[in-house]
GROMACS .gro file of N, CA and C in nm:
model
  453
    1MET      N    1  -0.600   2.566  -0.817
    1MET     CA    2  -0.541   2.474  -0.719
    1MET      C    3  -0.651   2.386  -0.661
    2THR      N    4  -0.619   2.257  -0.652
    2THR     CA    5  -0.717   2.164  -0.600
    2THR      C    6  -0.713   2.162  -0.448
    3PRO      N    7  -0.828   2.141  -0.386
    3PRO     CA    8  -0.830   2.137  -0.238
    3PRO      C    9  -0.756   2.012  -0.188
    4PRO      N   10  -0.704   2.016  -0.067
    4PRO     CA   11  -0.635   1.899  -0.014
    4PRO      C   12  -0.731   1.782   0.006
    5VAL      N   13  -0.675   1.662   0.003
    5VAL     CA   14  -0.753   1.541   0.028
    5VAL      C   15  -0.755   1.517   0.178
    6PRO      N   16  -0.874   1.518   0.240
    6PRO     CA   17  -0.879   1.488   0.383
    6PRO      C   18  -0.817   1.351   0.411
    7VAL      N   19  -0.750   1.340   0.522
    7VAL     CA   20  -0.676   1.217   0.554
    7VAL      C   21  -0.767   1.094   0.544
    8GLU      N   22  -0.888   1.105   0.596
    8GLU     CA   23  -0.978   0.988   0.596
    8GLU      C   24  -1.030   0.952   0.457
    9ARG      N   25  -1.007   1.037   0.359
    9ARG     CA   26  -1.053   1.013   0.220
    9ARG      C   27  -0.943   0.955   0.132
   10GLY      N   28  -0.819   0.950   0.181
   10GLY     CA   29  -0.708   0.899   0.102
   10GLY      C   30  -0.658   0.767   0.157
   11LEU      N   31  -0.604   0.686   0.067
   11LEU     CA   32  -0.547   0.557   0.105
   11LEU      C   33  -0.425   0.532   0.017
   12ILE      N   34  -0.315   0.494   0.080
   12ILE     CA   35  -0.194   0.458   0.009
   12ILE      C   36  -0.178   0.306   0.019
   13ILE      N   37  -0.157   0.243  -0.095
   13ILE     CA   38  -0.131   0.099  -0.097
   13ILE      C   39   0.003   0.080  -0.164
   14ALA      N   40   0.098   0.030  -0.089
   14ALA     CA   41   0.233   0.007  -0.140
   14ALA      C   42   0.259  -0.142  -0.148
   15GLY      N   43   0.334  -0.181  -0.250
   15GLY     CA   44   0.375  -0.320  -0.261
   15GLY      C   45   0.485  -0.351  -0.161
   16CYS      N   46   0.486  -0.472  -0.113
   16CYS     CA   47   0.593  -0.515  -0.023
   16CYS      C   48   0.726  -0.516  -0.098
   17SER      N   49   0.831  -0.542  -0.028
   17SER     CA   50   0.962  -0.548  -0.094
   17SER      C   51   1.040  -0.670  -0.048
   18ARG      N   52   1.131  -0.711  -0.130
   18ARG     CA   53   1.217  -0.823  -0.097
   18ARG      C   54   1.311  -0.789   0.019
   19ARG      N   55   1.357  -0.664   0.019
   19ARG     CA   56   1.449  -0.621   0.126
   19ARG      C   57   1.370  -0.591   0.254
   20LYS      N   58   1.411  -0.656   0.361
   20LYS     CA   59   1.344  -0.639   0.491
   20LYS      C   60   1.448  -0.628   0.600
   21LYS      N   61   1.409  -0.569   0.710
   21LYS     CA   62   1.499  -0.567   0.825
   21LYS      C   63   1.519  -0.711   0.873
   22PRO      N   64   1.642  -0.745   0.906
   22PRO     CA   65   1.664  -0.880   0.957
   22PRO      C   66   1.615  -0.889   1.101
   23THR      N   67   1.502  -0.954   1.120
   23THR     CA   68   1.447  -0.967   1.255
   23THR      C   69   1.371  -1.099   1.265
   24THR      N   70   1.372  -1.155   1.382
   24THR     CA   71   1.292  -1.275   1.408
   24THR      C   72   1.172  -1.239   1.493
   25GLU      N   73   1.169  -1.115   1.542
   25GLU     CA   74   1.057  -1.067   1.623
   25GLU      C   75   0.958  -0.994   1.533
   26PRO      N   76   0.828  -1.004   1.560
   26PRO     CA   77   0.730  -0.929   1.482
   26PRO      C   78   0.748  -0.778   1.503
   27ILE      N   79   0.746  -0.703   1.394
   27ILE     CA   80   0.753  -0.557   1.400
   27ILE      C   81   0.648  -0.500   1.305
   28PRO      N   82   0.612  -0.372   1.320
   28PRO     CA   83   0.512  -0.313   1.230
   28PRO      C   84   0.556  -0.323   1.085
   29ALA      N   85   0.461  -0.355   0.998
   29ALA     CA   86   0.491  -0.374   0.856
   29ALA      C   87   0.564  -0.256   0.796
   30LEU      N   88   0.522  -0.134   0.828
   30LEU     CA   89   0.587  -0.017   0.769
   30LEU      C   90   0.733  -0.008   0.812
   31ASP      N   91   0.768  -0.066   0.924
   31ASP     CA   92   0.906  -0.065   0.972
   31ASP      C   93   0.986  -0.184   0.922
   32LEU      N   94   0.919  -0.290   0.875
   32LEU     CA   95   0.989  -0.410   0.831
   32LEU      C   96   1.054  -0.392   0.693
   33TYR      N   97   0.979  -0.336   0.600
   33TYR     CA   98   1.024  -0.332   0.460
   33TYR      C   99   1.127  -0.223   0.438
   34GLU      N  100   1.233  -0.257   0.367
   34GLU     CA  101   1.345  -0.165   0.342
   34GLU      C  102   1.362  -0.130   0.194
   35GLY      N  103   1.277  -0.184   0.109
   35GLY     CA  104   1.293  -0.159  -0.034
   35GLY      C  105   1.174  -0.085  -0.092
   36GLY      N  106   1.185  -0.059  -0.223
   36GLY     CA  107   1.078   0.012  -0.295
   36GLY      C  108   1.055   0.149  -0.237
   37CYS      N  109   0.930   0.188  -0.229
   37CYS     CA  110   0.892   0.322  -0.183
   37CYS      C  111   0.871   0.327  -0.033
   38ILE      N  112   0.876   0.214   0.034
   38ILE     CA  113   0.837   0.212   0.175
   38ILE      C  114   0.927   0.297   0.264
   39PRO      N  115   1.059   0.294   0.248
   39PRO     CA  116   1.138   0.386   0.333
   39PRO      C  117   1.102   0.533   0.311
   40GLY      N  118   1.072   0.570   0.186
   40GLY     CA  119   1.031   0.709   0.160
   40GLY      C  120   0.898   0.743   0.223
   41LEU      N  121   0.802   0.650   0.218
   41LEU     CA  122   0.673   0.672   0.285
   41LEU      C  123   0.692   0.684   0.436
   42ARG      N  124   0.777   0.596   0.487
   42ARG     CA  125   0.804   0.598   0.631
   42ARG      C  126   0.865   0.731   0.673
   43ASP      N  127   0.962   0.780   0.593
   43ASP     CA  128   1.026   0.908   0.624
   43ASP      C  129   0.929   1.024   0.614
   44ARG      N  130   0.842   1.020   0.516
   44ARG     CA  131   0.751   1.133   0.490
   44ARG      C  132   0.631   1.133   0.584
   45LEU      N  133   0.571   1.017   0.607
   45LEU     CA  134   0.441   1.011   0.676
   45LEU      C  135   0.441   0.926   0.803
   46GLY      N  136   0.543   0.846   0.822
   46GLY     CA  137   0.541   0.745   0.927
   46GLY      C  138   0.537   0.796   1.070
   47ASP      N  139   0.577   0.920   1.092
   47ASP     CA  140   0.575   0.972   1.229
   47ASP      C  141   0.441   1.033   1.269
   48ASP      N  142   0.351   1.051   1.171
   48ASP     CA  143   0.221   1.111   1.198
   48ASP      C  144   0.116   1.000   1.196
   49THR      N  145   0.058   0.970   1.310
   49THR     CA  146  -0.034   0.857   1.319
   49THR      C  147  -0.155   0.872   1.227
   50ARG      N  148  -0.198   0.996   1.199
   50ARG     CA  149  -0.312   1.014   1.108
   50ARG      C  150  -0.279   0.958   0.970
   51PHE      N  151  -0.160   0.988   0.920
   51PHE     CA  152  -0.120   0.940   0.788
   51PHE      C  153  -0.084   0.792   0.793
   52ARG      N  154  -0.013   0.751   0.896
   52ARG     CA  155   0.028   0.612   0.909
   52ARG      C  156  -0.093   0.519   0.905
   53GLN      N  157  -0.205   0.565   0.962
   53GLN     CA  158  -0.327   0.484   0.960
   53GLN      C  159  -0.386   0.470   0.821
   54ARG      N  160  -0.339   0.548   0.725
   54ARG     CA  161  -0.392   0.545   0.590
   54ARG      C  162  -0.299   0.473   0.492
   55ILE      N  163  -0.198   0.406   0.545
   55ILE     CA  164  -0.103   0.330   0.463
   55ILE      C  165  -0.132   0.180   0.477
   56ARG      N  166  -0.138   0.115   0.363
   56ARG     CA  167  -0.151  -0.030   0.358
   56ARG      C  168  -0.036  -0.085   0.275
   57ILE      N  169   0.002  -0.207   0.305
   57ILE     CA  170   0.106  -0.274   0.228
   57ILE      C  171   0.047  -0.405   0.180
   58ILE      N  172   0.058  -0.430   0.049
   58ILE     CA  173   0.008  -0.555  -0.004
   58ILE      C  174   0.126  -0.651  -0.016
   59SER      N  175   0.108  -0.766   0.045
   59SER     CA  176   0.215  -0.865   0.056
   59SER      C  177   0.169  -0.996  -0.005
   60ALA      N  178   0.257  -1.058  -0.084
   60ALA     CA  179   0.224  -1.187  -0.143
   60ALA      C  180   0.203  -1.293  -0.035
   61PHE      N  181   0.263  -1.274   0.081
   61PHE     CA  182   0.253  -1.372   0.190
   61PHE      C  183   0.137  -1.340   0.283
   62TYR      N  184   0.128  -1.215   0.328
   62TYR     CA  185   0.029  -1.177   0.430
   62TYR      C  186  -0.102  -1.123   0.376
   63GLY      N  187  -0.104  -1.076   0.253
   63GLY     CA  188  -0.224  -1.011   0.201
   63GLY      C  189  -0.214  -0.860   0.224
   64LEU      N  190  -0.324  -0.799   0.263
   64LEU     CA  191  -0.327  -0.654   0.285
   64LEU      C  192  -0.298  -0.622   0.432
   65LEU      N  193  -0.191  -0.548   0.454
   65LEU     CA  194  -0.147  -0.517   0.589
   65LEU      C  195  -0.167  -0.370   0.621
   66HIS      N  196  -0.207  -0.340   0.742
   66HIS     CA  197  -0.202  -0.204   0.793
   66HIS      C  198  -0.056  -0.173   0.823
   67ALA      N  199  -0.020  -0.046   0.821
   67ALA     CA  200   0.118  -0.005   0.848
   67ALA      C  201   0.167  -0.060   0.983
   68ASP      N  202   0.078  -0.072   1.078
   68ASP     CA  203   0.117  -0.115   1.211
   68ASP      C  204   0.085  -0.261   1.241
   69SER      N  205   0.048  -0.338   1.139
   69SER     CA  206   0.032  -0.482   1.158
   69SER      C  207   0.167  -0.542   1.190
   70HIS      N  208   0.175  -0.618   1.298
   70HIS     CA  209   0.303  -0.679   1.335
   70HIS      C  210   0.324  -0.807   1.254
   71VAL      N  211   0.438  -0.812   1.186
   71VAL     CA  212   0.473  -0.924   1.100
   71VAL      C  213   0.618  -0.962   1.120
   72VAL      N  214   0.652  -1.081   1.075
   72VAL     CA  215   0.790  -1.127   1.081
   72VAL      C  216   0.845  -1.138   0.939
   73ASN      N  217   0.974  -1.146   0.929
   73ASN     CA  218   1.041  -1.157   0.802
   73ASN      C  219   0.998  -1.286   0.730
   74TYR      N  220   0.990  -1.281   0.600
   74TYR     CA  221   0.947  -1.394   0.518
   74TYR      C  222   1.008  -1.377   0.379
   75ASP      N  223   0.991  -1.477   0.297
   75ASP     CA  224   1.039  -1.467   0.159
   75ASP      C  225   0.937  -1.530   0.065
   76ARG      N  226   0.855  -1.447   0.006
   76ARG     CA  227   0.760  -1.493  -0.096
   76ARG      C  228   0.741  -1.380  -0.195
   77ARG      N  229   0.750  -1.414  -0.322
   77ARG     CA  230   0.732  -1.314  -0.428
   77ARG      C  231   0.607  -1.347  -0.507
   78LEU      N  232   0.544  -1.243  -0.559
   78LEU     CA  233   0.430  -1.258  -0.648
   78LEU      C  234   0.486  -1.261  -0.790
   79THR      N  235   0.481  -1.378  -0.854
   79THR     CA  236   0.552  -1.393  -0.982
   79THR      C  237   0.463  -1.430  -1.100
   80ASN      N  238   0.337  -1.464  -1.074
   80ASN     CA  239   0.252  -1.507  -1.186
   80ASN      C  240   0.108  -1.467  -1.163
   81LEU      N  241   0.031  -1.472  -1.271
   81LEU     CA  242  -0.108  -1.428  -1.267
   81LEU      C  243  -0.195  -1.516  -1.177
   82ALA      N  244  -0.166  -1.644  -1.172
   82ALA     CA  245  -0.245  -1.734  -1.086
   82ALA      C  246  -0.230  -1.695  -0.939
   83ASP      N  247  -0.107  -1.663  -0.898
   83ASP     CA  248  -0.085  -1.620  -0.760
   83ASP      C  249  -0.150  -1.484  -0.733
   84ALA      N  250  -0.144  -1.395  -0.832
   84ALA     CA  251  -0.208  -1.264  -0.820
   84ALA      C  252  -0.358  -1.279  -0.806
   85TYR      N  253  -0.417  -1.371  -0.879
   85TYR     CA  254  -0.561  -1.396  -0.870
   85TYR      C  255  -0.594  -1.449  -0.729
   86ALA      N  256  -0.514  -1.542  -0.681
   86ALA     CA  257  -0.539  -1.595  -0.543
   86ALA      C  258  -0.525  -1.484  -0.440
   87LEU      N  259  -0.426  -1.395  -0.458
   87LEU     CA  260  -0.411  -1.284  -0.365
   87LEU      C  261  -0.533  -1.190  -0.374
   88ARG      N  262  -0.581  -1.166  -0.494
   88ARG     CA  263  -0.700  -1.082  -0.511
   88ARG      C  264  -0.818  -1.140  -0.437
   89GLN      N  265  -0.835  -1.271  -0.443
   89GLN     CA  266  -0.946  -1.334  -0.371
   89GLN      C  267  -0.933  -1.314  -0.220
   90ARG      N  268  -0.810  -1.314  -0.171
   90ARG     CA  269  -0.785  -1.297  -0.027
   90ARG      C  270  -0.808  -1.154   0.019
   91VAL      N  271  -0.767  -1.056  -0.063
   91VAL     CA  272  -0.772  -0.917  -0.016
   91VAL      C  273  -0.901  -0.845  -0.054
   92ALA      N  274  -0.980  -0.899  -0.148
   92ALA     CA  275  -1.100  -0.829  -0.194
   92ALA      C  276  -1.197  -0.795  -0.080
   93PRO      N  277  -1.229  -0.888   0.010
   93PRO     CA  278  -1.323  -0.851   0.117
   93PRO      C  279  -1.268  -0.740   0.207
   94GLN      N  280  -1.141  -0.744   0.239
   94GLN     CA  281  -1.081  -0.642   0.322
   94GLN      C  282  -1.079  -0.508   0.249
   95LEU      N  283  -1.048  -0.509   0.120
   95LEU     CA  284  -1.047  -0.386   0.041
   95LEU      C  285  -1.185  -0.323   0.035
   96ASP      N  286  -1.288  -0.404   0.024
   96ASP     CA  287  -1.424  -0.349   0.023
   96ASP      C  288  -1.448  -0.264   0.147
   97ASP      N  289  -1.403  -0.313   0.263
   97ASP     CA  290  -1.418  -0.237   0.386
   97ASP      C  291  -1.327  -0.115   0.388
   98GLU      N  292  -1.203  -0.132   0.343
   98GLU     CA  293  -1.105  -0.024   0.345
   98GLU      C  294  -1.146   0.094   0.257
   99LEU      N  295  -1.218   0.066   0.149
   99LEU     CA  296  -1.250   0.169   0.050
   99LEU      C  297  -1.376   0.249   0.085
  100ALA      N  298  -1.444   0.214   0.191
  100ALA     CA  299  -1.563   0.289   0.232
  100ALA      C  300  -1.523   0.434   0.262
  101GLY      N  301  -1.581   0.526   0.189
  101GLY     CA  302  -1.555   0.668   0.210
  101GLY      C  303  -1.427   0.721   0.146
  102VAL      N  304  -1.348   0.635   0.084
  102VAL     CA  305  -1.222   0.677   0.022
  102VAL      C  306  -1.252   0.735  -0.116
  103THR      N  307  -1.189   0.849  -0.145
  103THR     CA  308  -1.204   0.912  -0.276
  103THR      C  309  -1.075   0.914  -0.356
  104HIS      N  310  -0.961   0.890  -0.290
  104HIS     CA  311  -0.831   0.894  -0.357
  104HIS      C  312  -0.745   0.777  -0.310
  105VAL      N  313  -0.689   0.706  -0.406
  105VAL     CA  314  -0.598   0.595  -0.376
  105VAL      C  315  -0.470   0.616  -0.453
  106LEU      N  316  -0.359   0.606  -0.382
  106LEU     CA  317  -0.227   0.603  -0.444
  106LEU      C  318  -0.176   0.460  -0.432
  107ALA      N  319  -0.164   0.393  -0.547
  107ALA     CA  320  -0.115   0.255  -0.550
  107ALA      C  321   0.028   0.255  -0.604
  108LEU      N  322   0.120   0.216  -0.521
  108LEU     CA  323   0.263   0.208  -0.558
  108LEU      C  324   0.295   0.058  -0.569
  109VAL      N  325   0.250  -0.001  -0.678
  109VAL     CA  326   0.257  -0.145  -0.692
  109VAL      C  327   0.292  -0.183  -0.836
  110GLU      N  328   0.360  -0.295  -0.848
  110GLU     CA  329   0.387  -0.352  -0.979
  110GLU      C  330   0.257  -0.408  -1.036
  111PRO      N  331   0.254  -0.432  -1.170
  111PRO     CA  332   0.128  -0.473  -1.235
  111PRO      C  333   0.058  -0.593  -1.174
  112LEU      N  334   0.130  -0.697  -1.134
  112LEU     CA  335   0.062  -0.813  -1.076
  112LEU      C  336  -0.011  -0.776  -0.946
  113TYR      N  337   0.047  -0.684  -0.870
  113TYR     CA  338  -0.020  -0.641  -0.747
  113TYR      C  339  -0.143  -0.556  -0.780
  114LEU      N  340  -0.135  -0.477  -0.888
  114LEU     CA  341  -0.253  -0.399  -0.928
  114LEU      C  342  -0.367  -0.493  -0.966
  115PHE      N  343  -0.336  -0.604  -1.032
  115PHE     CA  344  -0.437  -0.704  -1.062
  115PHE      C  345  -0.503  -0.753  -0.935
  116ALA      N  346  -0.423  -0.771  -0.830
  116ALA     CA  347  -0.479  -0.815  -0.702
  116ALA      C  348  -0.566  -0.707  -0.636
  117LEU      N  349  -0.545  -0.583  -0.676
  117LEU     CA  350  -0.623  -0.470  -0.621
  117LEU      C  351  -0.745  -0.438  -0.706
  118GLU      N  352  -0.795  -0.533  -0.776
  118GLU     CA  353  -0.908  -0.514  -0.867
  118GLU      C  354  -1.029  -0.443  -0.804
  119PRO      N  355  -1.061  -0.461  -0.676
  119PRO     CA  356  -1.173  -0.387  -0.618
  119PRO      C  357  -1.155  -0.235  -0.628
  120VAL      N  358  -1.032  -0.188  -0.624
  120VAL     CA  359  -1.007  -0.043  -0.641
  120VAL      C  360  -1.042  -0.003  -0.783
  121VAL      N  361  -0.996  -0.081  -0.879
  121VAL     CA  362  -1.020  -0.049  -1.020
  121VAL      C  363  -1.170  -0.052  -1.051
  122GLN      N  364  -1.244  -0.140  -0.989
  122GLN     CA  365  -1.388  -0.148  -1.012
  122GLN      C  366  -1.461  -0.022  -0.965
  123ARG      N  367  -1.399   0.056  -0.879
  123ARG     CA  368  -1.464   0.176  -0.824
  123ARG      C  369  -1.409   0.305  -0.884
  124LEU      N  370  -1.355   0.300  -1.003
  124LEU     CA  371  -1.296   0.420  -1.061
  124LEU      C  372  -1.399   0.531  -1.088
  125ASP      N  373  -1.527   0.498  -1.083
  125ASP     CA  374  -1.628   0.602  -1.096
  125ASP      C  375  -1.635   0.688  -0.970
  126ALA      N  376  -1.592   0.632  -0.856
  126ALA     CA  377  -1.598   0.704  -0.728
  126ALA      C  378  -1.463   0.734  -0.667
  127ILE      N  379  -1.359   0.668  -0.720
  127ILE     CA  380  -1.225   0.681  -0.662
  127ILE      C  381  -1.129   0.731  -0.769
  128ARG      N  382  -1.049   0.828  -0.731
  128ARG     CA  383  -0.941   0.873  -0.819
  128ARG      C  384  -0.818   0.789  -0.787
  129LEU      N  385  -0.776   0.706  -0.882
  129LEU     CA  386  -0.661   0.617  -0.863
  129LEU      C  387  -0.538   0.679  -0.927
  130SER      N  388  -0.434   0.691  -0.848
  130SER     CA  389  -0.303   0.728  -0.900
  130SER      C  390  -0.217   0.603  -0.887
  131TRP      N  391  -0.177   0.546  -1.002
  131TRP     CA  392  -0.102   0.422  -1.001
  131TRP      C  393   0.041   0.452  -1.047
  132ILE      N  394   0.135   0.411  -0.966
  132ILE     CA  395   0.276   0.420  -0.999
  132ILE      C  396   0.327   0.277  -1.006
  133ALA      N  397   0.359   0.234  -1.128
  133ALA     CA  398   0.397   0.093  -1.151
  133ALA      C  399   0.542   0.065  -1.109
  134ALA      N  400   0.622   0.169  -1.092
  134ALA     CA  401   0.760   0.152  -1.046
  134ALA      C  402   0.766   0.188  -0.898
  135PRO      N  403   0.759   0.090  -0.811
  135PRO     CA  404   0.750   0.117  -0.667
  135PRO      C  405   0.866   0.199  -0.610
  136ARG      N  406   0.975   0.212  -0.682
  136ARG     CA  407   1.088   0.293  -0.633
  136ARG      C  408   1.075   0.439  -0.673
  137ASP      N  409   0.967   0.475  -0.742
  137ASP     CA  410   0.948   0.611  -0.792
  137ASP      C  411   0.899   0.702  -0.680
  138LEU      N  412   0.991   0.740  -0.594
  138LEU     CA  413   0.956   0.825  -0.481
  138LEU      C  414   0.916   0.966  -0.526
  139HIS      N  415   0.974   1.012  -0.635
  139HIS     CA  416   0.938   1.145  -0.685
  139HIS      C  417   0.792   1.147  -0.732
  140GLY      N  418   0.751   1.042  -0.803
  140GLY     CA  419   0.612   1.033  -0.847
  140GLY      C  420   0.516   1.026  -0.730
  141ALA      N  421   0.553   0.945  -0.630
  141ALA     CA  422   0.469   0.932  -0.510
  141ALA      C  423   0.462   1.066  -0.439
  142ALA      N  424   0.574   1.133  -0.426
  142ALA     CA  425   0.576   1.264  -0.357
  142ALA      C  426   0.489   1.365  -0.432
  143ALA      N  427   0.492   1.361  -0.564
  143ALA     CA  428   0.412   1.454  -0.644
  143ALA      C  429   0.263   1.434  -0.616
  144VAL      N  430   0.220   1.307  -0.609
  144VAL     CA  431   0.080   1.278  -0.579
  144VAL      C  432   0.045   1.324  -0.439
  145LEU      N  433   0.129   1.291  -0.342
  145LEU     CA  434   0.103   1.331  -0.203
  145LEU      C  435   0.105   1.480  -0.187
  146ASP      N  436   0.188   1.551  -0.264
  146ASP     CA  437   0.187   1.698  -0.263
  146ASP      C  438   0.053   1.751  -0.309
  147THR      N  439  -0.004   1.691  -0.419
  147THR     CA  440  -0.135   1.739  -0.465
  147THR      C  441  -0.245   1.709  -0.364
  148TRP      N  442  -0.226   1.605  -0.284
  148TRP     CA  443  -0.321   1.572  -0.179
  148TRP      C  444  -0.305   1.666  -0.059
  149GLY      N  445  -0.191   1.732  -0.049
  149GLY     CA  446  -0.163   1.816   0.068
  149GLY      C  447  -0.113   1.735   0.186
  150TRP      N  448  -0.060   1.615   0.161
  150TRP     CA  449  -0.012   1.527   0.266
  150TRP      C  450   0.139   1.547   0.280
  151THR      N  451   0.177   1.626   0.378
  151THR     CA  452   0.321   1.649   0.400
  151THR      C  453   0.361   1.620   0.542
   0.00000   0.00000   0.00000
């Protein structure tokens, strides 16, 4: 049995979703998104601030968001490699800071978003990356989090 992953050593990066709460007021990113794996992450980890602080959401519009970053509803999709490259340029400096001390990353993102997360891939010698390309795969995400001991 593998030892649990300390909270400060793990990072979850989830892709944003088209489905969002209808709101005109800024709300925390983890509370805004209603699609993909985000409701499952919110149900499993969202009430524990230690875990919530380790969740990021990558958005075609906002870039890399903390779970508690206040955002408003928007409509922008990542649909091509040129946009993914531009997003990568925007999030790379922030990811460099976010990855300090991280040993495990769970990326619940479609392939174009993984391209934008290239700084994670560059550190595969020091980071164990679990990539789930189907963001709705809550069972796969739960299996990874179970091995981390994050319940």
